[in-house]
């Protein structure tokens, strides 16, 4: 029986995967310092995925201002990710989920049962999923939605500090 999909309000499972620079990425190491925008996408250098990656790149400073790091995941190889990063000057981490284990750990759905889905998770520093955006056909909305969710999280944090 498959694991249930990760939902809003769930504590996200920790994981380790290879980064495009050959290092090992561990989610909880990053969550100690930042919120994480974890986005699963179908394939490097396809039209929608390229558009989406370039939009994350173009808005990257905004994500940093919101105290967040962007992390892209697909089943492409580390070498494919290196090329993708180099061609489009991507400033964020790309992870190679070769066998799709992370995708199934999160329960990322497939489109028509075959295409890897396009899903973005906004995870706060406590490791809690605060928002999930699932849309195959709106790659750019993943970016704008992530920014507005992070702005909401920042407002929540400010309110908490004022109450203390």
PDB file of N, CA and C in Angstrom, residues 5 20 30 79 108 122 127 129 145 152:
ATOM      1  N   UNK A   5      -0.463  10.862   0.434  1.00  0.00           N
ATOM      2  CA  UNK A   5       0.174  12.083  -0.058  1.00  0.00           C
ATOM      3  C   UNK A   5       0.342  13.087   1.078  1.00  0.00           C
ATOM      4  N   UNK A  20      22.757  19.348  -7.988  1.00  0.00           N
ATOM      5  CA  UNK A  20      23.395  19.431  -9.303  1.00  0.00           C
ATOM      6  C   UNK A  20      24.895  19.657  -9.200  1.00  0.00           C
ATOM      7  N   UNK A  30      18.365  22.704   5.756  1.00  0.00           N
ATOM      8  CA  UNK A  30      17.957  23.990   5.201  1.00  0.00           C
ATOM      9  C   UNK A  30      16.807  24.603   6.001  1.00  0.00           C
ATOM     10  N   UNK A  79      23.792  15.417 -14.160  1.00  0.00           N
ATOM     11  CA  UNK A  79      24.390  16.059 -15.341  1.00  0.00           C
ATOM     12  C   UNK A  79      23.373  16.896 -16.111  1.00  0.00           C
ATOM     13  N   UNK A 108       3.273  12.956  -5.037  1.00  0.00           N
ATOM     14  CA  UNK A 108       3.039  13.863  -6.168  1.00  0.00           C
ATOM     15  C   UNK A 108       2.326  13.069  -7.263  1.00  0.00           C
ATOM     16  N   UNK A 122       5.020  24.711  -0.133  1.00  0.00           N
ATOM     17  CA  UNK A 122       5.625  25.765   0.684  1.00  0.00           C
ATOM     18  C   UNK A 122       5.746  25.187   2.090  1.00  0.00           C
ATOM     19  N   UNK A 127       9.048  22.780   9.417  1.00  0.00           N
ATOM     20  CA  UNK A 127       8.878  21.576   8.610  1.00  0.00           C
ATOM     21  C   UNK A 127       7.425  21.256   8.300  1.00  0.00           C
ATOM     22  N   UNK A 129       4.013  21.761   6.099  1.00  0.00           N
ATOM     23  CA  UNK A 129       3.544  22.179   4.777  1.00  0.00           C
ATOM     24  C   UNK A 129       2.433  23.202   4.972  1.00  0.00           C
ATOM     25  N   UNK A 145       2.159  32.280  -6.837  1.00  0.00           N
ATOM     26  CA  UNK A 145       1.436  31.759  -5.678  1.00  0.00           C
ATOM     27  C   UNK A 145       2.394  31.558  -4.504  1.00  0.00           C
ATOM     28  N   UNK A 152       2.275  35.979   3.237  1.00  0.00           N
ATOM     29  CA  UNK A 152       1.307  35.710   4.311  1.00  0.00           C
ATOM     30  C   UNK A 152       2.006  35.133   5.539  1.00  0.00           C
TER      31      UNK A 152
END
